[in-house]
Structures are given as structure tokens and as C-alpha cells.
């Protein structure tokens, strides 16, 4: 028996599982566990929606950002990117109009 025949195929912890047509529920279960084990705060953004920033419109017009605000914006963007990285280009294009990770997850 060669060593290649004894190696199991698994899921990488560094990259999200990729959605394969016809296997949505399996992917969703794997992705949920993957994101929860890698960044639970991002999972909360996906599940509950973007964490809101007080006075966002005013802050967007200035450079008056607090570190907590920057962390929140980063978490919101990272959650969207995790989902995007698990999809094929065709699915990414379908979700371009979604402005939050939760909207992409529910689409």
C-alpha cells in the first residue's frame, strides 16, 4: 500500500470550504463550523448582521475614527470576505448587490 492511499481528504483550517453545486446543505454545515472555529465574532456578524457604528455618516466624512470603530468595520468586511472566498465566480456575481455578510448568507 502506498502512502498516498492512506491519506484522508479533509478540510483545511486556513481556507473556507468551497460550495459545490448540489451540496449546499453540506457546505452550509461545514462553513458554519469552519467560521465558528476560526473567528466566532465573524460568525456573529454573518448570523446577526453587521455591528452598527454610532454616527457612521459623520465619521465617513472625517478621519475621526476610534479603534473600536475600525475593528467593527474590519470584522464586518472580513465576514463578507469569508463568504465570498467560499464561492465560485458565478455565485459571487449573483451576490454583488448584497451589502452585508448576513444578506449574502441568506441569499
GROMACS .gro file of C-alpha atoms in nm:
model
  107
    1UNK     CA    1   0.000   0.000   0.000
    2UNK     CA    2   0.144   0.337  -0.094
    3UNK     CA    3   0.139   0.631   0.142
    4UNK     CA    4  -0.094   0.825  -0.088
    5UNK     CA    5  -0.368   0.566  -0.045
    6UNK     CA    6  -0.366   0.607   0.335
    7UNK     CA    7  -0.408   0.984   0.335
    8UNK     CA    8  -0.757   1.105   0.413
    9UNK     CA    9  -0.906   1.404   0.240
   10UNK     CA   10  -1.009   1.662   0.495
   11UNK     CA   11  -1.095   2.024   0.527
   12UNK     CA   12  -0.823   2.285   0.560
   13UNK     CA   13  -0.848   2.508   0.861
   14UNK     CA   14  -0.694   2.802   0.674
   15UNK     CA   15  -0.940   2.821   0.385
   16UNK     CA   16  -1.320   2.805   0.393
   17UNK     CA   17  -1.488   2.501   0.238
   18UNK     CA   18  -1.589   2.572  -0.120
   19UNK     CA   19  -1.954   2.548  -0.224
   20UNK     CA   20  -2.007   2.272  -0.480
   21UNK     CA   21  -2.328   2.271  -0.682
   22UNK     CA   22  -2.586   2.034  -0.539
   23UNK     CA   23  -2.418   2.018  -0.199
   24UNK     CA   24  -2.547   2.337  -0.040
   25UNK     CA   25  -2.664   2.194   0.293
   26UNK     CA   26  -2.340   2.002   0.340
   27UNK     CA   27  -2.140   2.317   0.256
   28UNK     CA   28  -2.350   2.532   0.488
   29UNK     CA   29  -2.291   2.295   0.779
   30UNK     CA   30  -1.917   2.278   0.709
   31UNK     CA   31  -1.887   2.653   0.656
   32UNK     CA   32  -2.075   2.727   0.979
   33UNK     CA   33  -1.838   2.508   1.179
   34UNK     CA   34  -1.535   2.644   0.993
   35UNK     CA   35  -1.619   3.010   1.055
   36UNK     CA   36  -1.715   2.946   1.417
   37UNK     CA   37  -1.383   2.774   1.481
   38UNK     CA   38  -1.177   3.041   1.304
   39UNK     CA   39  -1.346   3.366   1.405
   40UNK     CA   40  -1.660   3.345   1.614
   41UNK     CA   41  -1.710   3.722   1.601
   42UNK     CA   42  -1.732   3.698   1.221
   43UNK     CA   43  -1.990   3.422   1.259
   44UNK     CA   44  -2.197   3.655   1.479
   45UNK     CA   45  -2.176   3.923   1.208
   46UNK     CA   46  -2.297   3.668   0.949
   47UNK     CA   47  -2.571   3.533   1.174
   48UNK     CA   48  -2.694   3.855   1.338
   49UNK     CA   49  -2.594   4.120   1.084
   50UNK     CA   50  -2.334   4.395   1.075
   51UNK     CA   51  -2.249   4.552   1.405
   52UNK     CA   52  -2.357   4.914   1.379
   53UNK     CA   53  -2.127   5.211   1.433
   54UNK     CA   54  -2.267   5.517   1.603
   55UNK     CA   55  -2.257   5.831   1.384
   56UNK     CA   56  -2.119   5.638   1.087
   57UNK     CA   57  -2.220   5.902   0.831
   58UNK     CA   58  -2.031   6.172   1.020
   59UNK     CA   59  -1.726   5.953   1.066
   60UNK     CA   60  -1.715   5.864   0.697
   61UNK     CA   61  -1.671   6.235   0.620
   62UNK     CA   62  -1.379   6.275   0.858
   63UNK     CA   63  -1.080   6.091   0.991
   64UNK     CA   64  -1.224   6.076   1.341
   65UNK     CA   65  -1.217   5.700   1.385
   66UNK     CA   66  -1.176   5.525   1.715
   67UNK     CA   67  -1.002   5.188   1.728
   68UNK     CA   68  -1.329   5.014   1.823
   69UNK     CA   69  -1.495   5.159   1.511
   70UNK     CA   70  -1.211   5.036   1.291
   71UNK     CA   71  -1.228   4.691   1.449
   72UNK     CA   72  -1.602   4.677   1.384
   73UNK     CA   73  -1.563   4.780   1.019
   74UNK     CA   74  -1.287   4.522   0.977
   75UNK     CA   75  -1.500   4.245   1.129
   76UNK     CA   76  -1.796   4.333   0.904
   77UNK     CA   77  -1.574   4.327   0.593
   78UNK     CA   78  -1.393   4.011   0.697
   79UNK     CA   79  -1.722   3.826   0.742
   80UNK     CA   80  -1.825   3.918   0.386
   81UNK     CA   81  -1.486   3.812   0.253
   82UNK     CA   82  -1.505   3.471   0.420
   83UNK     CA   83  -1.831   3.401   0.240
   84UNK     CA   84  -1.705   3.537  -0.092
   85UNK     CA   85  -1.390   3.324  -0.076
   86UNK     CA   86  -1.600   3.008  -0.043
   87UNK     CA   87  -1.798   3.072  -0.362
   88UNK     CA   88  -1.733   3.032  -0.734
   89UNK     CA   89  -1.719   3.344  -0.950
   90UNK     CA   90  -2.074   3.292  -1.078
   91UNK     CA   91  -2.215   3.288  -0.725
   92UNK     CA   92  -2.003   3.587  -0.623
   93UNK     CA   93  -2.151   3.786  -0.911
   94UNK     CA   94  -2.505   3.693  -0.800
   95UNK     CA   95  -2.435   3.838  -0.455
   96UNK     CA   96  -2.269   4.163  -0.563
   97UNK     CA   97  -2.572   4.369  -0.465
   98UNK     CA   98  -2.571   4.231  -0.108
   99UNK     CA   99  -2.422   4.489   0.126
  100UNK     CA  100  -2.377   4.275   0.437
  101UNK     CA  101  -2.250   3.930   0.527
  102UNK     CA  102  -2.593   3.839   0.664
  103UNK     CA  103  -2.759   3.935   0.333
  104UNK     CA  104  -2.509   3.720   0.143
  105UNK     CA  105  -2.563   3.429   0.383
  106UNK     CA  106  -2.940   3.446   0.349
  107UNK     CA  107  -2.945   3.492  -0.032
   0.00000   0.00000   0.00000
